[in-house]
Structures are given as C-alpha cells and as structure tokens.
Short mmCIF file of C-alpha atoms in Angstrom, two decimals:
data_model
loop_
_atom_site.label_atom_id
_atom_site.label_comp_id
_atom_site.label_asym_id
_atom_site.label_seq_id
_atom_site.Cartn_x
_atom_site.Cartn_y
_atom_site.Cartn_z
CA MET A 1 -15.51 48.74 46.55
CA ASN A 2 -16.16 45.04 47.01
CA LYS A 3 -14.66 42.19 44.99
CA ASP A 4 -17.80 41.59 42.90
CA THR A 5 -17.94 45.24 41.81
CA VAL A 6 -14.27 45.18 40.72
CA LEU A 7 -14.83 41.98 38.75
CA ALA A 8 -17.92 43.38 37.04
CA ARG A 9 -16.14 46.59 36.00
CA GLY A 10 -13.18 44.53 34.72
CA LEU A 11 -15.47 42.45 32.52
CA VAL A 12 -17.07 45.59 31.11
CA LEU A 13 -13.68 47.08 30.26
CA LEU A 14 -12.53 43.81 28.65
CA THR A 15 -15.68 43.68 26.53
CA LEU A 16 -15.15 47.26 25.34
CA LEU A 17 -11.50 46.51 24.48
CA VAL A 18 -12.38 43.43 22.42
CA ALA A 19 -15.08 45.38 20.58
CA ALA A 20 -12.62 48.14 19.76
CA MET A 21 -10.05 45.68 18.43
CA LEU A 22 -12.61 43.99 16.23
CA ALA A 23 -13.74 47.33 14.87
CA ALA A 24 -10.11 48.14 13.99
CA GLY A 25 -9.68 44.83 12.17
CA MET A 26 -7.50 43.33 14.90
CA ASP A 27 -7.57 39.74 16.16
CA PRO A 28 -8.11 39.77 19.96
CA ALA A 29 -6.24 36.46 20.29
CA TYR A 30 -2.98 37.87 18.92
CA GLY A 31 -3.32 41.68 18.83
CA GLN A 32 -2.66 41.68 15.06
CA ALA A 33 -4.64 41.92 11.85
CA SER A 34 -7.72 39.74 11.99
CA ALA A 35 -7.97 36.49 10.08
CA GLU A 36 -10.28 38.02 7.46
CA THR A 37 -8.13 39.27 4.60
CA SER A 38 -9.14 41.94 2.14
CA GLY A 39 -10.08 39.24 -0.35
CA GLY A 40 -12.49 37.67 2.14
CA GLN A 41 -10.34 34.54 2.55
CA GLN A 42 -9.43 33.02 5.88
CA ALA A 43 -5.74 33.64 6.68
CA ALA A 44 -3.75 30.99 8.53
CA GLY A 45 -3.45 31.36 12.31
CA GLU A 46 -0.03 31.70 13.88
CA SER A 47 1.63 28.29 13.85
CA LEU A 48 5.02 26.72 13.43
CA GLY A 49 4.80 26.71 9.66
CA ASP A 50 2.74 29.86 9.18
CA LEU A 51 3.91 31.67 6.05
CA SER A 52 1.46 34.58 6.31
CA GLN A 53 3.71 36.32 8.84
CA MET A 54 6.88 36.21 6.77
CA GLN A 55 6.41 39.44 4.84
CA SER A 56 5.99 41.46 8.02
CA ILE A 57 8.96 40.23 10.07
CA VAL A 58 12.08 42.35 10.43
CA ILE A 59 15.36 40.54 10.98
CA ASP A 60 18.29 42.76 11.92
CA ARG A 61 20.81 41.25 14.30
CA GLY A 62 24.08 42.57 12.97
CA LEU A 63 23.63 40.92 9.58
CA THR A 64 25.66 42.24 6.68
CA PRO A 65 23.82 44.50 4.20
CA LEU A 66 24.05 41.73 1.58
CA GLY A 67 22.77 39.17 4.06
CA LYS A 68 19.83 41.41 4.90
CA SER A 69 19.00 41.94 1.24
CA CYS A 70 18.82 38.17 0.68
CA VAL A 71 16.40 37.78 3.58
CA GLU A 72 14.26 40.75 2.51
CA CYS A 73 13.93 39.44 -1.06
CA HIS A 74 13.31 35.81 -0.21
CA LYS A 75 10.70 36.56 2.43
CA GLN A 76 8.65 38.15 -0.36
CA HIS A 77 9.20 35.51 -3.06
CA ASN A 78 10.07 32.32 -1.13
CA PRO A 79 8.54 32.75 2.34
CA GLY A 80 8.91 29.05 3.11
CA ILE A 81 12.68 29.39 2.96
CA ILE A 82 12.73 32.22 5.48
CA SER A 83 10.16 30.49 7.67
CA ASP A 84 12.55 27.55 8.02
CA TRP A 85 15.69 29.67 8.25
CA LYS A 86 14.44 31.94 11.04
CA ARG A 87 13.82 28.88 13.25
CA SER A 88 17.12 27.21 12.40
CA ARG A 89 20.38 27.29 14.32
CA HIS A 90 21.81 29.22 11.37
CA GLY A 91 19.19 31.90 11.85
CA HIS A 92 19.97 32.08 15.55
CA VAL A 93 23.66 32.77 15.01
CA GLY A 94 23.35 35.04 11.99
CA VAL A 95 24.42 32.67 9.21
CA THR A 96 22.49 33.91 6.18
CA CYS A 97 21.85 32.83 2.60
CA ILE A 98 25.01 34.43 1.24
CA ASP A 99 27.24 32.63 3.73
CA CYS A 100 26.31 29.30 2.17
CA HIS A 101 25.47 30.21 -1.43
CA GLN A 102 28.32 32.59 -2.31
CA VAL A 103 31.03 31.09 -4.53
CA PRO A 104 34.23 32.46 -6.11
CA ALA A 105 33.82 34.28 -9.40
CA ASP A 106 35.80 31.59 -11.20
CA ALA A 107 33.82 28.65 -9.76
CA PRO A 108 32.25 26.52 -12.52
CA ASN A 109 28.81 26.98 -10.95
CA ALA A 110 29.14 30.77 -10.37
CA THR A 111 26.09 32.77 -11.45
CA GLN A 112 24.60 36.20 -10.78
CA HIS A 113 20.92 37.02 -10.59
CA GLU A 114 19.65 40.48 -11.45
CA SER A 115 20.28 42.04 -8.03
CA LEU A 116 23.99 41.17 -8.19
CA VAL A 117 24.83 42.11 -11.76
CA GLY A 118 27.64 44.65 -11.74
CA THR A 119 29.00 43.50 -8.38
CA ASP A 120 31.83 41.11 -7.60
CA THR A 121 29.48 38.75 -5.74
CA TYR A 122 28.67 35.39 -7.32
CA ILE A 123 26.33 32.73 -6.01
CA SER A 124 25.17 29.19 -6.80
CA VAL A 125 21.93 27.40 -6.09
CA LEU A 126 24.15 24.42 -5.22
CA VAL A 127 25.54 24.18 -1.70
CA SER A 128 28.17 21.45 -1.69
CA PRO A 129 29.45 19.35 1.21
CA ASP A 130 32.69 21.33 1.06
CA THR A 131 30.67 24.43 1.91
CA CYS A 132 29.10 22.71 4.92
CA GLY A 133 32.51 21.36 5.84
CA ARG A 134 33.90 24.84 6.41
CA CYS A 135 31.96 24.94 9.68
CA HIS A 136 31.43 21.20 10.19
CA PRO A 137 34.79 19.63 9.25
CA ARG A 138 34.56 16.66 11.61
CA GLU A 139 31.15 15.65 10.31
CA GLN A 140 32.34 15.88 6.71
CA GLU A 141 35.48 13.89 7.41
CA GLN A 142 33.44 11.13 9.11
CA PHE A 143 30.95 11.06 6.25
CA ASN A 144 33.79 10.70 3.74
CA ARG A 145 34.84 7.47 5.50
CA SER A 146 31.33 5.98 5.49
CA GLY A 147 29.32 3.80 3.15
CA HIS A 148 27.12 6.78 2.37
CA PHE A 149 30.09 8.38 0.58
CA ARG A 150 29.96 5.80 -2.22
CA GLY A 151 26.17 6.07 -2.66
CA TYR A 152 26.58 7.14 -6.28
CA ARG A 153 30.20 6.19 -6.93
CA GLN A 154 29.47 2.49 -6.50
CA GLN A 155 26.95 2.67 -9.35
CA ILE A 156 29.40 4.10 -11.91
CA PRO A 157 31.02 0.79 -12.98
CA LYS A 158 27.84 -1.29 -12.87
CA ASP A 159 26.93 -1.91 -16.50
CA ASP A 160 24.21 -4.38 -15.51
CA LEU A 161 22.48 -1.75 -13.35
CA HIS A 162 22.56 0.86 -16.11
CA ALA A 163 21.19 -1.72 -18.53
CA LEU A 164 18.37 -2.50 -16.11
CA VAL A 165 17.44 1.15 -15.68
CA HIS A 166 17.88 2.48 -19.20
CA ARG A 167 17.37 -0.49 -21.52
CA HIS A 168 14.76 -2.50 -19.61
CA GLU A 169 12.94 -0.08 -17.30
CA GLY A 170 13.46 2.88 -19.65
CA ARG A 171 12.73 0.67 -22.68
CA GLY A 172 15.71 2.16 -24.47
CA HIS A 173 13.62 5.24 -25.26
CA PRO A 174 15.82 7.72 -27.17
CA GLU A 175 14.75 10.68 -25.03
CA LEU A 176 13.11 9.30 -21.89
CA SER A 177 15.11 6.23 -20.86
CA ALA A 178 16.68 8.17 -17.96
CA ALA A 179 13.31 8.79 -16.29
CA PRO A 180 13.55 5.77 -13.92
CA ASP A 181 16.98 6.99 -12.82
CA MET A 182 15.98 10.65 -12.39
CA THR A 183 12.87 9.86 -10.36
CA GLY A 184 14.21 6.77 -8.60
CA CYS A 185 17.87 5.79 -8.30
CA MET A 186 19.46 9.23 -8.04
CA GLN A 187 16.95 10.48 -5.47
CA CYS A 188 18.57 8.13 -2.95
CA HIS A 189 22.02 7.35 -4.35
CA GLY A 190 22.73 10.75 -5.90
CA THR A 191 24.41 11.47 -9.23
CA GLU A 192 27.15 13.57 -10.79
CA ILE A 193 25.65 17.05 -10.95
CA LYS A 194 26.30 18.59 -14.38
CA LEU A 195 26.16 22.28 -15.29
CA ASP A 196 24.78 24.00 -18.38
CA ASP A 197 26.56 26.76 -20.29
CA ASP A 198 25.33 29.34 -17.75
CA GLY A 199 26.78 27.46 -14.79
CA ARG A 200 23.40 26.26 -13.56
CA PRO A 201 22.67 22.59 -12.75
CA THR A 202 21.00 20.64 -15.53
CA ALA A 203 17.48 19.28 -15.23
CA ARG A 204 18.86 15.79 -15.83
CA THR A 205 20.97 15.86 -12.66
CA TRP A 206 19.32 18.33 -10.25
CA PRO A 207 17.37 18.59 -8.02
CA ASN A 208 18.06 15.34 -6.27
CA SER A 209 18.10 14.31 -2.64
CA GLY A 210 20.67 11.54 -3.07
CA ILE A 211 23.19 10.98 -0.30
CA GLY A 212 26.24 10.47 -2.55
CA SER A 213 26.05 13.17 -5.21
CA LEU A 214 29.25 14.44 -6.84
CA TYR A 215 29.35 18.26 -6.93
CA PRO A 216 31.14 20.48 -9.47
CA ASP A 217 33.71 21.48 -6.81
CA GLY A 218 34.71 17.81 -6.46
CA SER A 219 33.10 17.13 -3.08
CA THR A 220 30.76 14.22 -2.40
CA GLY A 221 27.63 13.92 -0.29
CA ASN A 222 24.43 15.75 0.48
CA CYS A 223 23.93 16.99 4.03
CA THR A 224 20.34 18.02 3.28
CA THR A 225 19.33 14.40 2.72
CA CYS A 226 19.03 14.06 6.49
CA HIS A 227 19.00 17.71 7.68
CA THR A 228 16.56 19.14 5.16
CA ARG A 229 16.95 22.74 4.11
CA HIS A 230 16.57 25.40 5.33
CA ARG A 231 15.88 24.30 8.90
CA PHE A 232 18.81 21.82 9.02
CA SER A 233 17.21 20.33 12.10
CA LEU A 234 19.12 18.03 14.44
CA ALA A 235 15.83 16.74 15.82
CA GLU A 236 14.56 15.92 12.32
CA ALA A 237 17.62 13.83 11.54
CA ARG A 238 17.11 11.82 14.74
CA HIS A 239 13.61 10.68 13.77
CA PRO A 240 13.30 7.36 11.88
CA ALA A 241 11.54 9.17 9.02
CA ALA A 242 14.83 10.87 8.11
CA CYS A 243 16.19 7.49 7.00
CA ALA A 244 12.91 6.06 5.71
CA SER A 245 12.79 7.82 2.35
CA CYS A 246 15.67 5.60 1.15
CA HIS A 247 15.85 2.66 3.55
CA LEU A 248 12.52 1.04 2.68
CA GLY A 249 10.89 -1.21 0.12
CA PRO A 250 11.25 -4.82 -1.02
CA ASP A 251 15.06 -4.92 -1.12
CA HIS A 252 15.96 -3.16 2.16
CA PRO A 253 12.81 -2.57 4.22
CA ASP A 254 14.68 -1.08 7.18
CA ILE A 255 11.91 1.30 8.24
CA GLU A 256 9.32 -1.47 7.94
CA VAL A 257 11.56 -3.78 9.98
CA TYR A 258 11.96 -1.05 12.60
CA GLU A 259 8.20 -0.54 12.78
CA ASN A 260 7.79 -4.31 13.25
CA SER A 261 10.28 -4.34 16.14
CA LYS A 262 9.58 -3.58 19.79
CA HIS A 263 11.78 -0.50 19.41
CA GLY A 264 9.49 0.81 16.69
CA GLN A 265 6.39 -0.08 18.70
CA ILE A 266 7.59 2.02 21.64
CA TYR A 267 8.51 4.90 19.34
CA ALA A 268 5.06 4.82 17.71
CA VAL A 269 3.33 4.98 21.11
CA GLU A 270 5.60 7.43 22.94
CA GLY A 271 7.83 9.18 20.41
CA ASP A 272 5.87 12.43 20.38
CA ASP A 273 6.74 12.93 24.05
CA TRP A 274 10.50 12.30 23.74
CA ARG A 275 13.12 15.02 23.81
CA TRP A 276 14.71 15.38 20.37
CA ASP A 277 16.78 18.54 20.67
CA SER A 278 19.46 17.69 23.24
CA ALA A 279 23.05 18.53 22.32
CA PRO A 280 24.72 15.92 20.08
CA ASP A 281 26.76 14.13 22.75
CA ALA A 282 24.05 14.58 25.36
CA TRP A 283 21.13 12.81 23.63
CA GLU A 284 20.93 9.77 25.89
CA PRO A 285 18.40 7.19 27.13
CA GLY A 286 15.93 9.18 29.15
CA ASP A 287 15.48 11.65 26.32
CA TYR A 288 14.08 8.60 24.52
CA ARG A 289 12.95 5.17 25.71
CA ALA A 290 13.79 3.18 22.59
CA PRO A 291 16.41 3.75 19.89
CA THR A 292 15.87 5.18 16.45
CA CYS A 293 18.14 4.58 13.44
CA ALA A 294 20.32 7.51 14.50
CA THR A 295 20.64 6.23 18.07
CA CYS A 296 22.24 2.95 17.04
CA HIS A 297 24.27 4.04 14.04
CA MET A 298 25.31 7.62 14.79
CA SER A 299 24.45 9.08 18.19
CA GLY A 300 26.64 9.63 21.21
CA VAL A 301 25.65 7.03 23.81
CA GLY A 302 27.63 6.53 27.01
CA GLU A 303 31.32 6.60 26.08
CA LEU A 304 30.54 6.53 22.34
CA SER A 305 30.85 9.84 20.52
CA VAL A 306 28.57 11.05 17.76
CA THR A 307 29.66 9.86 14.32
CA HIS A 308 28.58 10.56 10.76
CA ASN A 309 30.32 7.37 9.66
CA VAL A 310 27.31 5.06 9.49
CA SER A 311 29.56 2.06 8.77
CA GLU A 312 31.50 2.40 12.01
CA ARG A 313 29.29 0.21 14.22
CA LEU A 314 28.50 -2.55 11.70
CA TYR A 315 29.70 -6.17 11.83
CA TRP A 316 28.28 -7.81 8.69
CA ASN A 317 27.61 -6.48 5.23
CA LEU A 318 23.90 -7.30 5.07
CA TRP A 319 23.16 -5.97 1.58
CA ALA A 320 25.71 -8.00 -0.40
CA LYS A 321 24.95 -11.22 -2.22
CA ARG A 322 26.83 -13.04 0.53
CA SER A 323 27.28 -11.52 3.98
CA ASP A 324 30.87 -11.33 5.17
CA VAL A 325 32.39 -9.68 8.22
CA ARG A 326 33.59 -6.16 7.52
CA GLY A 327 37.34 -5.67 7.42
CA SER A 328 38.43 -2.99 4.95
CA ASP A 329 39.49 0.65 5.17
CA ASP A 330 38.74 1.20 1.45
CA VAL A 331 35.67 3.44 1.32
CA MET A 332 34.68 1.86 -1.99
CA SER A 333 34.73 -1.67 -0.57
CA PRO A 334 31.45 -3.36 0.38
CA LEU A 335 33.32 -4.59 3.46
CA LEU A 336 34.23 -1.09 4.65
CA GLY A 337 34.73 -1.03 8.41
CA ASP A 338 36.14 -3.10 11.25
CA GLY A 339 33.51 -5.73 12.00
CA PRO A 340 34.66 -6.93 15.45
CA ALA A 341 35.28 -3.36 16.65
CA GLY A 342 31.94 -2.30 15.19
CA ARG A 343 30.14 -5.08 17.05
CA GLU A 344 31.65 -3.95 20.35
CA LYS A 345 30.51 -0.38 19.71
CA MET A 346 27.02 -1.54 18.82
CA LYS A 347 26.90 -3.59 22.01
CA GLN A 348 27.68 -0.43 23.97
CA VAL A 349 24.57 1.10 22.44
CA CYS A 350 22.47 -1.95 23.33
CA THR A 351 23.72 -2.22 26.92
CA ALA A 352 22.69 1.35 27.63
CA CYS A 353 19.20 -0.15 27.97
CA HIS A 354 19.71 -3.96 28.06
CA GLY A 355 21.79 -6.35 30.13
CA GLU A 356 24.87 -8.03 28.65
CA LEU A 357 23.22 -11.47 28.54
CA HIS A 358 20.25 -10.08 26.63
CA THR A 359 22.56 -8.31 24.19
CA ASP A 360 24.92 -11.27 23.64
CA ASN A 361 22.05 -13.70 23.10
CA PHE A 362 20.32 -11.36 20.64
CA PHE A 363 23.41 -11.23 18.45
CA TYR A 364 23.81 -15.03 18.71
CA GLN A 365 20.32 -15.44 17.23
CA ALA A 366 20.78 -12.80 14.54
CA ASP A 367 24.22 -14.10 13.50
CA ALA A 368 22.75 -17.59 13.11
CA ALA A 369 20.21 -16.25 10.60
CA VAL A 370 22.91 -14.54 8.55
CA GLN A 371 25.07 -17.67 8.52
CA LEU A 372 22.08 -19.84 7.55
CA TYR A 373 21.41 -17.59 4.57
CA ASN A 374 25.07 -17.77 3.51
CA GLU A 375 25.47 -21.52 3.79
CA ALA A 376 22.04 -22.95 3.00
CA TYR A 377 20.77 -20.50 0.41
CA TRP A 378 23.36 -18.31 -1.27
CA GLU A 379 26.20 -20.81 -1.68
CA PRO A 380 24.17 -23.68 -3.23
CA ALA A 381 22.14 -21.21 -5.34
CA LYS A 382 25.35 -19.66 -6.67
CA GLN A 383 26.68 -23.13 -7.48
CA MET A 384 23.56 -23.93 -9.52
CA HIS A 385 23.84 -20.57 -11.31
CA ASP A 386 27.47 -21.15 -12.21
CA GLU A 387 26.78 -24.67 -13.51
CA LEU A 388 24.04 -23.38 -15.81
CA ALA A 389 26.26 -20.53 -16.99
CA ALA A 390 29.12 -22.93 -17.78
CA ALA A 391 26.73 -25.14 -19.76
CA GLY A 392 25.33 -22.18 -21.72
CA LEU A 393 21.91 -22.66 -20.16
CA LEU A 394 21.17 -19.07 -19.10
CA LYS A 395 19.39 -16.59 -21.32
CA GLU A 396 21.28 -13.53 -22.52
CA ASN A 397 18.50 -11.29 -21.21
CA PRO A 398 18.41 -12.09 -17.48
CA TRP A 399 15.01 -10.40 -17.01
CA LYS A 400 13.37 -12.90 -19.36
CA ASP A 401 14.95 -15.90 -17.65
CA ALA A 402 12.97 -17.44 -14.77
CA PHE A 403 16.12 -18.83 -13.18
CA GLN A 404 17.99 -15.52 -13.21
CA VAL A 405 15.00 -13.48 -12.03
CA THR A 406 14.44 -15.89 -9.14
CA PHE A 407 18.17 -15.94 -8.36
CA TYR A 408 18.18 -12.13 -8.20
CA HIS A 409 15.19 -12.03 -5.87
CA LEU A 410 16.76 -14.69 -3.65
CA TRP A 411 19.66 -12.46 -2.63
CA HIS A 412 18.55 -8.91 -3.49
CA HIS A 413 15.05 -9.07 -2.01
CA GLU A 414 14.25 -12.09 0.16
CA GLY A 415 17.80 -12.69 1.39
CA ARG A 416 18.26 -9.07 2.41
CA ARG A 417 14.89 -9.05 4.16
CA ALA A 418 15.73 -12.17 6.16
CA ARG A 419 19.09 -10.76 7.23
CA HIS A 420 17.88 -7.24 7.99
CA GLY A 421 14.83 -8.55 9.82
CA ALA A 422 16.97 -10.81 11.99
CA MET A 423 19.61 -8.20 12.79
CA MET A 424 17.11 -5.42 13.58
CA ALA A 425 14.55 -7.48 15.53
CA GLY A 426 11.73 -7.50 12.95
CA PRO A 427 10.37 -11.08 13.18
CA ASP A 428 7.78 -10.88 10.42
CA TRP A 429 10.43 -9.68 7.97
CA ALA A 430 12.94 -12.30 9.10
CA HIS A 431 10.41 -15.10 8.66
CA TRP A 432 7.40 -14.56 6.38
CA HIS A 433 8.98 -11.95 4.10
CA GLY A 434 12.40 -13.56 4.49
CA PHE A 435 13.11 -17.24 5.05
CA PHE A 436 9.65 -18.43 4.02
CA GLN A 437 10.02 -16.80 0.61
CA LEU A 438 13.68 -17.81 0.41
CA GLN A 439 12.76 -21.49 0.56
CA GLN A 440 10.13 -21.03 -2.16
CA SER A 441 12.65 -19.39 -4.46
CA PHE A 442 15.30 -21.99 -3.65
CA TYR A 443 12.97 -24.85 -4.60
CA THR A 444 12.14 -23.08 -7.88
CA LEU A 445 15.86 -22.73 -8.65
CA GLU A 446 16.40 -26.43 -7.95
CA GLN A 447 13.55 -27.36 -10.29
CA ILE A 448 14.75 -25.20 -13.18
CA HIS A 449 18.39 -26.24 -12.67
CA ALA A 450 17.56 -29.96 -12.70
CA ALA A 451 15.37 -29.68 -15.82
CA ARG A 452 17.94 -27.72 -17.83
CA MET A 453 20.90 -29.86 -16.83
CA ALA A 454 18.97 -33.03 -17.70
CA SER A 455 17.75 -31.80 -21.10
CA GLY A 456 20.68 -29.61 -22.04
CA GLU A 457 18.19 -27.00 -23.16
CA ILE A 458 16.48 -23.89 -21.90
CA GLU A 459 12.86 -24.94 -21.69
CA SER A 460 10.25 -23.10 -23.73
CA GLY A 461 7.32 -21.62 -21.90
CA GLU A 462 9.24 -20.45 -18.86
CA PRO A 463 7.76 -21.37 -15.47
CA LYS A 464 6.82 -18.44 -13.27
CA ALA A 465 9.66 -17.24 -11.05
CA GLY A 466 9.32 -18.53 -7.49
CA GLY A 467 9.01 -16.67 -4.23
CA GLY A 468 6.71 -13.84 -3.21
CA HIS A 469 8.60 -10.76 -4.27
#
C-alpha cells in the first residue's frame, strides 16, 4: 500500500470520527460537550477564566471531607472562586477554603451557615492578616514594620480629614455623609472593620480593599490588596497594576509617573513577554528588562532579599508637606525608616542594570528637586500662611479660602507631583504637572498674602485659587 493510499484512508477515517462526535453533541476540538447548550446559547470555550467547566471538575487530592464539601458547594454557587483557587498555589498544595476561613467558636466574627449548623465548626467571611501570618510569618512581620501598616491608623487622629470627608464632601448629610469615605478613602487606606450582632461585617466597613484595615482579631493589613483572592498570585503582585489602584491621581500619580518614565515605556512594549512567576528571591534582571514598583521596593535583587516592608529602601518622605530624610523606627512616624541605609539598598537595585556613575548622578538630580521644593516653595509658603494665621486673616472654613486652598494644592498636589516625578524619572510630572504649577500657586499665595497684610482684611470676592490642580 503506497503512501498516498494510506493518507487517503486516514483522511476518510478522520472525517467519519468528526462526524460521529458532532452527532453525539461533542466538540471535536476538545472531545467534550459542544459549544451549543440546551438553551441554544454559545458556551464559552476553554480558557484561563472559563467558568463553564467548574461544575464538572472533581478535586480530590487528599482533602479533608470538610474541605471537599466547601469546594463542591462553591463550585456550584460561586464558580469564580473555585476557578481562581484551582489555579492558585493554595490549590496546588491542598489548602482549602476551611483552612483560611475557619475561626474559633468564641471569635467575635464566628458564624455558621446552614451546612454547619449543629457542628462545632465556625467560619468567617473575613480572613485577617493573622490568618495569613500562620503560614507567612516573615511577610506579616515585615508588613507590620512598613508604612502600609499605618494606612488607616494614621487617619484616626486627623480631625481636618474627617471634616473634609464628612462635613464638606459628604455635606454633613445625616445618613449619607460617609459615602465619600466608603467608596473612596477606605478602599485604599482601609478602616476598622465592625461586626453586627450576628458577627458579620457591617456594610459601612466591609467590603474594602484598603491596605491598612483593622480586623476584629486585632491584626492590621490586607494581603489581598496586592495578591487578590482567590488566586493570590505572585505574578499579579509584581505587575505595576497591583499598585496602581491606590498610587495614582492628582496627589500621588505614581503609576502615571512610571508610565512616563523609560522604565514604564519598556514595560509597556515588552512586559507581556517577561517572566513573572520566578521564585521570590530568584526574580532577577533577565526575567524582566526594566523594573516595576515591586522590583525597586520589594523584590530580591542581587544580595537584597525580598521584603514586604515598602519603607525599607526609601530615603526621603515624599508625601509630607516638607520632605525630610527618614530616620525613625516608629511605625506611626512619617519618617519611618533609615534613609541613608535605604538609599544604599535602592542603589543596589539600580546598579543591577545601571553603572554607578549613572545611578549616583540620577540621585543627585532628583535630590536637588526635592531640596528646591523644600527651600524655595514650602518654607516661604508656610511662613506666609503662619503670618496670615497670626493676624487673623484666614477664613475658618479653609475650603472657601483661596489662600488655604492654594496652599493645600501647593504641597498636597503639585509639590508631591514634582517630588515623585523627579525621584521616579517622570519628567512631565516633575516639570509641567509639578514645578510649573508650583510657581503659579506660589505667585498666587504671594498676591493674596500681600493684599491681606496691607489691608488687614480678608478681601471680598475671593480671587480664583492659583495653579492647575
């Protein structure tokens, strides 16, 4: 039998097989039920996030009976959860829902849904950092020494911030004044999670994705801010987008600065081809060609080990009204960290890809921008503010006072942008969104200050606040 005859018979057999599969309602591409469902709708093809397969999978790798029951129930009612879990490291090693969600019977957040009533098993929808810390103690300990730890705690004593959110943004509404906080502030900073009489989190305080939430068991943090549930992906946390949901906008446009930088340009062009899943201390240049946020602030590079203390490699405090060199071990201090030591660690990150001269000269330029802001903008602006305050020439409501609004924008918006843009190599943010608008605001402050000091009065018909905010 020659080659052509064999090929022809093979094609005939293949055609008959495909026809038989189609007649049986099978998809020849996958050997499973065809994409036409009984309702006549097109089912999703097999893909990374395909939920149509969840109800048919069987997971049995030595899981406990209770662990299996969680998976079996959730794959029917919450297939997205199981879709993520089965591809997670937890799924690979047999860590199931109950391992993270079970709590002691006397825990304040202990509840039982219908399948557990009558048993001694209690669960909570809340999974606190202390729960994660049982398996990841080093990461939790590092987080507890970082600036992220105080994400919510630093807001507690700030009466002016609560007044801004509730009285001004929330208009003092008797029922709805917390809306700007619930949908804004606490989704990045976190909040103190409260429980109702049934031990379930209140709608006012949960859900939130804030990094610094206080949990009923006393622990602080939120691991799922960066490693979103239920995949808890290391690769996801290494992408710039993991940081971008909070580090963006007019007051700290870190993701926009990154995108403006050469680092961000390279990531945008090549990032899809980089390797994101290397082991924590083995993710090195070569897996990527330019750093992401995680590379500089957290990742193991060269002799540096991975850290969840995001303050460890910082020199300046760039978000404060005035930037000073870090030098405090108090986690609640804005100057948390060891600035000189942090600079040396950051230089180790830089010199993994750049020469020492390039690195040293970059920090010379960036430090000059921070010092210029301190000396030429913040200090004289603060002096003008204090003189007006001493003379009684500031309005009681700062948000109706052109001087105070402009003063706030000078440090909280434009000043931060200039400093962040300089230190993270985003030239447009350092200049046009930074120093250019700083000088406009500064001239407006000088004009208002001179007029009020000369007249001894707060002028009627306030001039428009300066700057481009």
